[in-house]
Amino acid sequence: MILLDGKKTANDIKEEIAIEVVNLLSDGGKKPHLAAILVGNDGASETYVNAKVKACEKVGFDSTLVRFNIDVSEDKLLAEIEKINRNSSIDGLIVQLPLPKHINEMKVTEAILPEKDVDGFHPANIGRMALNLPTYLPATPAGILELLQRYEVETLGKHCVVIGRSHIVGSPMSILMARNNYPGNCTVTLTHSRTKNLNEITKTADILIVALGKAEFVTTDMVKQGVTIIDVGITRVKSDKTKSGWKLLGDVDFEDVKNKCSYITPVPGGVGPMTIAILLKNTLLSAKRVIY
Ligand code: NAD
């Protein structure tokens, strides 16, 4: 079994980006600049945004964090997005999800200029992805592609089973793994909560990508010998063994399945760090005007 080490790979990518920033500056360019909007003070969202801001510092980007109270109006949020859209010194804008119920997430996503949508969630960018045109790929699926590529995992002609059909992970992942490029060229089965006989399907997977948000859902009886498993899930559970009082669990029972795997991502230290590295990569692409 080979561990797909997302923490190490993400650090490699960050080092590569930091070198590019130095080169940009020495060529007379400016620092890439990422803006993030956080609404409310949900613990997990706060952790993710802080990690993104810290990652910007690490690679030499500028960052701006705009915070709103949980009861901010949709109009006020949209006005801030418009202001950042017009600010030519800002290359990328992300709005941390989920948003409170009174705010329409799709309206907010669509308000971000596609040119600054470094999360890759705007319908225009999703469409470009589906057509295999240059775009900002959604960070989590793109991070998974990068891991497969850097570990040279064979994908051509393989059966890739994706569990979960969310707009940010499962659905784009299924499109990307079926593309006519490496990593891709898979025969893809997208499964979800209404799928019948899930175990029969997962047992035929050469590559299993799991993103359903249920801790330790995938067990050894669901997979075949030699499978590659990508575990996207993050569930915070209470723990008396950690200083914080919390620990993170994936959607895969790692200890149960690991001996059957050719490759597997751990949680934490697998897909999570890759997501942030790709966000930085997309922001750099925006600063260099590579896509638009
Ligand atoms: P979501 O919560 O929006 O959707 C879950 C999906 O799983 C749905 O499509 C549903 O149909 C499917 N599902 C639910 N129960 C199922 C079952 N029993 N069998 C088959 N399918 C089932 O999903 P999401 O936003 O993609 O998040 C999934 C997990 O990934 C969560 O734990 C989330 O925290 C994590 N996540 C991690 C990262 C990262 O950077 N590592 C990024 C995004 C999401």
Short mmCIF file of C-alpha atoms and ligand atoms in Angstrom, two decimals:
data_model
loop_
_atom_site.label_atom_id
_atom_site.label_comp_id
_atom_site.label_asym_id
_atom_site.label_seq_id
_atom_site.Cartn_x
_atom_site.Cartn_y
_atom_site.Cartn_z
CA MET A 1 0.00 0.00 0.00
CA ILE A 2 1.27 3.45 -0.94
CA LEU A 3 0.03 6.43 1.04
CA LEU A 4 -0.98 9.39 -1.14
CA ASP A 5 0.55 12.05 1.07
CA GLY A 6 -1.47 15.20 0.51
CA LYS A 7 0.37 17.16 3.16
CA LYS A 8 3.77 16.63 1.55
CA THR A 9 2.45 17.11 -1.99
CA ALA A 10 0.65 20.32 -1.00
CA ASN A 11 3.88 21.61 0.55
CA ASP A 12 5.75 20.81 -2.68
CA ILE A 13 3.13 22.77 -4.66
CA LYS A 14 3.35 25.69 -2.22
CA GLU A 15 7.13 25.78 -2.63
CA GLU A 16 6.73 25.82 -6.42
CA ILE A 17 4.21 28.67 -6.14
CA ALA A 18 6.48 30.65 -3.78
CA ILE A 19 9.27 30.46 -6.38
CA GLU A 20 6.87 31.69 -9.07
CA VAL A 21 5.89 34.64 -6.87
CA VAL A 22 9.55 35.62 -6.47
CA ASN A 23 9.95 35.43 -10.27
CA LEU A 24 6.78 37.49 -10.82
CA LEU A 25 8.09 40.20 -8.51
CA SER A 26 11.55 40.25 -10.05
CA ASP A 27 9.88 40.67 -13.47
CA GLY A 28 8.21 43.83 -12.11
CA GLY A 29 4.84 42.17 -11.40
CA LYS A 30 2.78 42.44 -8.22
CA LYS A 31 2.00 39.89 -5.53
CA PRO A 32 -1.05 37.70 -6.26
CA HIS A 33 -3.90 38.77 -3.98
CA LEU A 34 -6.70 36.53 -2.66
CA ALA A 35 -9.79 37.94 -0.93
CA ALA A 36 -11.98 35.74 1.26
CA ILE A 37 -15.41 36.54 2.68
CA LEU A 38 -16.54 34.80 5.87
CA VAL A 39 -20.09 35.14 7.15
CA GLY A 40 -20.72 34.24 10.80
CA ASN A 41 -18.39 32.39 13.14
CA ASP A 42 -18.93 28.70 12.50
CA GLY A 43 -15.91 26.84 13.92
CA ALA A 44 -15.14 24.71 10.85
CA SER A 45 -15.53 27.61 8.39
CA GLU A 46 -13.33 29.79 10.58
CA THR A 47 -10.63 27.06 10.60
CA TYR A 48 -10.77 26.66 6.80
CA VAL A 49 -10.59 30.42 6.10
CA ASN A 50 -7.74 30.94 8.55
CA ALA A 51 -5.83 28.07 6.92
CA LYS A 52 -6.33 29.71 3.51
CA VAL A 53 -5.13 33.11 4.75
CA LYS A 54 -2.10 31.50 6.41
CA ALA A 55 -1.29 29.61 3.22
CA CYS A 56 -1.33 32.92 1.28
CA GLU A 57 1.27 34.34 3.66
CA LYS A 58 3.41 31.24 3.29
CA VAL A 59 3.71 31.56 -0.50
CA GLY A 60 4.08 35.36 -0.53
CA PHE A 61 0.55 36.33 -1.62
CA ASP A 62 -1.42 39.27 -0.28
CA SER A 63 -4.71 38.33 1.33
CA THR A 64 -7.77 40.18 2.54
CA LEU A 65 -10.33 38.66 4.89
CA VAL A 66 -13.72 40.37 4.97
CA ARG A 67 -15.95 39.27 7.86
CA PHE A 68 -19.68 39.75 8.25
CA ASN A 69 -22.03 38.91 11.10
CA ILE A 70 -24.32 35.92 10.60
CA ASP A 71 -27.32 38.26 10.05
CA VAL A 72 -25.74 40.26 7.20
CA SER A 73 -28.25 40.93 4.42
CA GLU A 74 -27.87 39.33 1.02
CA ASP A 75 -27.74 42.79 -0.57
CA LYS A 76 -24.85 43.88 1.64
CA LEU A 77 -22.92 40.71 0.81
CA LEU A 78 -23.55 41.14 -2.92
CA ALA A 79 -22.41 44.78 -2.70
CA GLU A 80 -19.12 43.68 -1.13
CA ILE A 81 -18.61 41.09 -3.89
CA GLU A 82 -19.25 43.79 -6.49
CA LYS A 83 -16.68 46.05 -4.80
CA ILE A 84 -14.05 43.28 -4.87
CA ASN A 85 -14.94 42.42 -8.48
CA ARG A 86 -14.08 46.02 -9.43
CA ASN A 87 -10.88 46.13 -7.36
CA SER A 88 -8.14 45.47 -9.91
CA SER A 89 -5.55 44.76 -7.20
CA ILE A 90 -7.48 41.60 -6.15
CA ASP A 91 -6.98 38.51 -8.33
CA GLY A 92 -9.16 35.92 -6.63
CA LEU A 93 -12.30 35.98 -4.48
CA ILE A 94 -13.79 33.15 -2.44
CA VAL A 95 -16.88 33.16 -0.26
CA GLN A 96 -16.64 30.51 2.43
CA LEU A 97 -19.61 28.12 2.28
CA PRO A 98 -22.02 27.24 3.73
CA LEU A 99 -23.86 30.56 4.02
CA PRO A 100 -26.76 31.19 6.41
CA LYS A 101 -30.19 30.08 5.14
CA HIS A 102 -31.44 33.61 4.33
CA ILE A 103 -28.71 34.03 1.70
CA ASN A 104 -29.02 32.40 -1.72
CA GLU A 105 -25.70 30.60 -2.31
CA MET A 106 -26.15 30.32 -6.06
CA LYS A 107 -26.86 34.06 -6.35
CA VAL A 108 -23.66 34.75 -4.41
CA THR A 109 -21.64 32.29 -6.53
CA GLU A 110 -22.94 33.87 -9.72
CA ALA A 111 -22.11 37.37 -8.47
CA ILE A 112 -18.39 36.61 -8.40
CA LEU A 113 -16.68 37.52 -11.68
CA PRO A 114 -15.71 34.25 -13.44
CA GLU A 115 -12.23 35.77 -13.90
CA LYS A 116 -11.85 35.97 -10.09
CA ASP A 117 -13.70 32.75 -9.24
CA VAL A 118 -10.64 30.82 -8.04
CA ASP A 119 -12.86 28.26 -6.27
CA GLY A 120 -14.12 27.30 -9.74
CA PHE A 121 -17.77 27.24 -8.63
CA HIS A 122 -19.25 29.81 -11.07
CA PRO A 123 -21.57 28.22 -13.69
CA ALA A 124 -19.39 29.72 -16.45
CA ASN A 125 -16.32 27.96 -15.07
CA ILE A 126 -18.17 24.69 -14.46
CA GLY A 127 -19.31 24.85 -18.11
CA ARG A 128 -15.75 25.48 -19.29
CA MET A 129 -14.59 22.51 -17.21
CA ALA A 130 -17.26 20.27 -18.77
CA LEU A 131 -16.13 21.38 -22.24
CA ASN A 132 -12.48 20.80 -21.32
CA LEU A 133 -11.63 24.48 -21.89
CA PRO A 134 -9.00 26.28 -19.79
CA THR A 135 -10.59 27.30 -16.49
CA TYR A 136 -10.18 27.36 -12.73
CA LEU A 137 -10.98 23.77 -11.77
CA PRO A 138 -12.87 23.35 -8.48
CA ALA A 139 -10.14 23.05 -5.86
CA THR A 140 -10.95 19.69 -4.24
CA PRO A 141 -11.40 17.69 -7.48
CA ALA A 142 -8.34 19.41 -8.99
CA GLY A 143 -6.34 18.55 -5.87
CA ILE A 144 -7.29 14.90 -6.33
CA LEU A 145 -6.16 14.99 -10.00
CA GLU A 146 -2.87 16.51 -8.91
CA LEU A 147 -2.31 13.76 -6.32
CA LEU A 148 -3.06 11.01 -8.87
CA GLN A 149 -0.70 12.68 -11.34
CA ARG A 150 2.19 13.25 -8.95
CA TYR A 151 2.02 9.64 -7.72
CA GLU A 152 1.66 8.44 -11.35
CA VAL A 153 -1.47 6.43 -10.58
CA GLU A 154 -2.63 4.73 -13.78
CA THR A 155 -6.17 5.84 -14.73
CA LEU A 156 -6.60 4.98 -18.43
CA GLY A 157 -9.42 2.48 -18.95
CA LYS A 158 -9.94 2.02 -15.21
CA HIS A 159 -13.34 1.87 -13.53
CA CYS A 160 -13.67 4.92 -11.29
CA VAL A 161 -16.56 4.92 -8.83
CA VAL A 162 -17.45 8.23 -7.17
CA ILE A 163 -19.67 8.25 -4.06
CA GLY A 164 -21.53 11.56 -3.66
CA ARG A 165 -22.83 13.98 -6.31
CA SER A 166 -22.30 17.40 -4.71
CA HIS A 167 -21.61 20.37 -7.00
CA ILE A 168 -18.24 20.97 -5.36
CA VAL A 169 -16.79 17.44 -5.24
CA GLY A 170 -18.65 14.39 -6.59
CA SER A 171 -20.20 15.78 -9.79
CA PRO A 172 -17.12 17.67 -11.08
CA MET A 173 -14.93 14.71 -10.07
CA SER A 174 -17.00 12.37 -12.24
CA ILE A 175 -16.64 14.73 -15.23
CA LEU A 176 -12.90 15.15 -14.76
CA MET A 177 -12.16 11.42 -14.39
CA ALA A 178 -14.00 10.73 -17.67
CA ARG A 179 -12.09 13.41 -19.63
CA ASN A 180 -9.87 12.48 -22.51
CA ASN A 181 -6.63 13.39 -20.66
CA TYR A 182 -4.42 12.05 -17.93
CA PRO A 183 -5.50 11.70 -15.16
CA GLY A 184 -8.82 10.65 -16.67
CA ASN A 185 -9.94 8.35 -19.44
CA CYS A 186 -11.78 6.30 -16.82
CA THR A 187 -15.11 4.60 -17.15
CA VAL A 188 -16.97 6.48 -14.42
CA THR A 189 -19.91 5.47 -12.23
CA LEU A 190 -21.37 8.30 -10.15
CA THR A 191 -23.27 6.98 -7.12
CA HIS A 192 -25.41 8.81 -4.55
CA SER A 193 -27.98 8.37 -1.81
CA ARG A 194 -30.53 6.84 -4.21
CA THR A 195 -28.10 4.30 -5.68
CA LYS A 196 -29.18 0.69 -5.29
CA ASN A 197 -26.69 -2.07 -4.42
CA LEU A 198 -23.85 0.38 -3.72
CA ASN A 199 -21.59 -2.39 -2.38
CA GLU A 200 -21.84 -4.35 -5.62
CA ILE A 201 -20.72 -1.26 -7.55
CA THR A 202 -17.90 -0.20 -5.23
CA LYS A 203 -16.49 -3.76 -5.33
CA THR A 204 -15.84 -3.29 -9.06
CA ALA A 205 -13.95 0.00 -8.60
CA ASP A 206 -10.28 0.28 -9.56
CA ILE A 207 -10.40 3.85 -8.24
CA LEU A 208 -12.90 4.77 -5.52
CA ILE A 209 -13.47 8.45 -4.72
CA VAL A 210 -15.54 8.88 -1.57
CA ALA A 211 -17.30 12.17 -0.77
CA LEU A 212 -20.53 11.61 1.14
CA GLY A 213 -19.78 13.03 4.57
CA LYS A 214 -20.42 9.89 6.66
CA ALA A 215 -17.53 8.91 8.91
CA GLU A 216 -15.88 5.55 8.18
CA PHE A 217 -18.66 4.56 5.76
CA VAL A 218 -16.46 2.53 3.39
CA THR A 219 -15.30 -0.79 4.86
CA THR A 220 -13.18 -3.66 3.57
CA ASP A 221 -16.14 -5.72 2.33
CA MET A 222 -17.00 -2.88 -0.11
CA VAL A 223 -13.71 -2.84 -2.03
CA LYS A 224 -11.58 -5.17 -4.13
CA GLN A 225 -7.92 -6.03 -3.72
CA GLY A 226 -5.63 -3.44 -5.35
CA VAL A 227 -8.10 -0.54 -5.28
CA THR A 228 -6.98 3.09 -5.15
CA ILE A 229 -9.04 5.02 -2.58
CA ILE A 230 -9.41 8.77 -2.36
CA ASP A 231 -11.14 9.80 0.87
CA VAL A 232 -12.61 13.31 0.67
CA GLY A 233 -14.75 13.15 3.81
CA ILE A 234 -14.07 15.27 6.86
CA THR A 235 -16.18 14.70 9.97
CA ARG A 236 -15.19 16.34 13.25
CA VAL A 237 -15.81 14.09 16.22
CA LYS A 238 -15.11 14.65 19.90
CA SER A 239 -11.95 13.02 21.20
CA ASP A 240 -10.36 12.91 24.64
CA LYS A 241 -7.02 11.96 23.03
CA THR A 242 -6.31 15.31 21.34
CA LYS A 243 -5.43 18.71 22.81
CA SER A 244 -8.25 20.42 20.92
CA GLY A 245 -10.82 17.87 22.09
CA TRP A 246 -11.65 17.08 18.44
CA LYS A 247 -10.38 14.71 15.78
CA LEU A 248 -11.11 14.37 12.09
CA LEU A 249 -12.48 11.20 10.50
CA GLY A 250 -12.71 10.40 6.81
CA ASP A 251 -15.51 8.66 4.94
CA VAL A 252 -13.34 5.53 4.78
CA ASP A 253 -12.44 3.17 7.61
CA PHE A 254 -8.72 3.52 6.91
CA GLU A 255 -7.46 0.77 9.24
CA ASP A 256 -10.04 -1.67 7.91
CA VAL A 257 -9.35 -1.16 4.19
CA LYS A 258 -5.67 -0.14 3.99
CA ASN A 259 -4.21 -3.61 3.40
CA LYS A 260 -6.40 -4.10 0.33
CA CYS A 261 -5.32 -0.84 -1.31
CA SER A 262 -2.66 -0.06 -3.92
CA TYR A 263 -2.95 3.62 -2.96
CA ILE A 264 -4.97 5.44 -0.31
CA THR A 265 -5.24 8.99 1.06
CA PRO A 266 -5.20 9.47 4.84
CA VAL A 267 -7.51 11.78 6.81
CA PRO A 268 -6.20 14.21 7.88
CA GLY A 269 -3.26 14.89 5.54
CA GLY A 270 -4.79 13.66 2.28
CA VAL A 271 -7.23 15.62 0.16
CA GLY A 272 -7.69 18.53 2.62
CA PRO A 273 -4.25 20.16 2.22
CA MET A 274 -4.42 19.66 -1.57
CA THR A 275 -7.61 21.74 -1.74
CA ILE A 276 -5.79 24.76 -0.30
CA ALA A 277 -2.76 24.27 -2.55
CA ILE A 278 -5.01 24.31 -5.64
CA LEU A 279 -6.77 27.45 -4.44
CA LEU A 280 -3.35 29.12 -4.35
CA LYS A 281 -2.51 27.71 -7.78
CA ASN A 282 -5.76 29.11 -9.22
CA THR A 283 -5.04 32.52 -7.65
CA LEU A 284 -1.59 32.50 -9.25
CA LEU A 285 -3.17 31.62 -12.63
CA SER A 286 -5.51 34.56 -12.19
CA ALA A 287 -2.68 36.95 -11.27
CA LYS A 288 -0.78 35.81 -14.37
CA ARG A 289 -3.96 36.16 -16.50
CA VAL A 290 -3.41 32.65 -17.84
CA ILE A 291 -7.08 31.60 -18.10
CA TYR A 292 -8.89 34.85 -18.98
P1 NAD B 1 -22.66 16.89 0.34
O1 NAD B 1 -22.85 16.77 1.81
O2 NAD B 1 -23.09 18.11 -0.37
O3 NAD B 1 -23.37 15.66 -0.38
C1 NAD B 1 -23.20 14.35 0.03
C2 NAD B 1 -23.44 13.43 -1.15
O4 NAD B 1 -23.34 12.10 -0.70
C3 NAD B 1 -24.81 13.59 -1.78
O5 NAD B 1 -24.67 13.70 -3.19
C4 NAD B 1 -25.56 12.30 -1.42
O6 NAD B 1 -26.40 11.86 -2.46
C5 NAD B 1 -24.42 11.33 -1.19
N1 NAD B 1 -24.77 10.32 -0.20
C6 NAD B 1 -25.26 10.53 1.06
N2 NAD B 1 -25.48 9.34 1.67
C7 NAD B 1 -25.12 8.39 0.79
C8 NAD B 1 -25.13 6.97 0.85
N3 NAD B 1 -25.54 6.31 1.93
N4 NAD B 1 -24.69 6.30 -0.23
C9 NAD B 1 -24.26 6.95 -1.34
N5 NAD B 1 -24.23 8.30 -1.45
C10 NAD B 1 -24.67 9.00 -0.39
O7 NAD B 1 -21.15 16.51 -0.02
P2 NAD B 1 -19.81 17.34 -0.11
O8 NAD B 1 -20.02 18.80 0.12
O9 NAD B 1 -19.19 16.85 -1.37
O10 NAD B 1 -18.99 16.78 1.15
C11 NAD B 1 -18.74 15.41 1.34
C12 NAD B 1 -17.68 15.25 2.41
O11 NAD B 1 -16.45 15.78 1.92
C13 NAD B 1 -17.94 16.00 3.71
O12 NAD B 1 -17.43 15.25 4.78
C14 NAD B 1 -17.15 17.28 3.56
O13 NAD B 1 -16.77 17.83 4.80
C15 NAD B 1 -15.96 16.78 2.81
N6 NAD B 1 -15.25 17.79 2.00
C16 NAD B 1 -13.90 17.82 2.11
C17 NAD B 1 -13.17 18.70 1.35
C18 NAD B 1 -11.68 18.69 1.46
O14 NAD B 1 -11.03 19.65 1.11
N7 NAD B 1 -11.08 17.59 1.93
C19 NAD B 1 -13.81 19.58 0.48
C20 NAD B 1 -15.19 19.51 0.37
C21 NAD B 1 -15.92 18.59 1.12
#
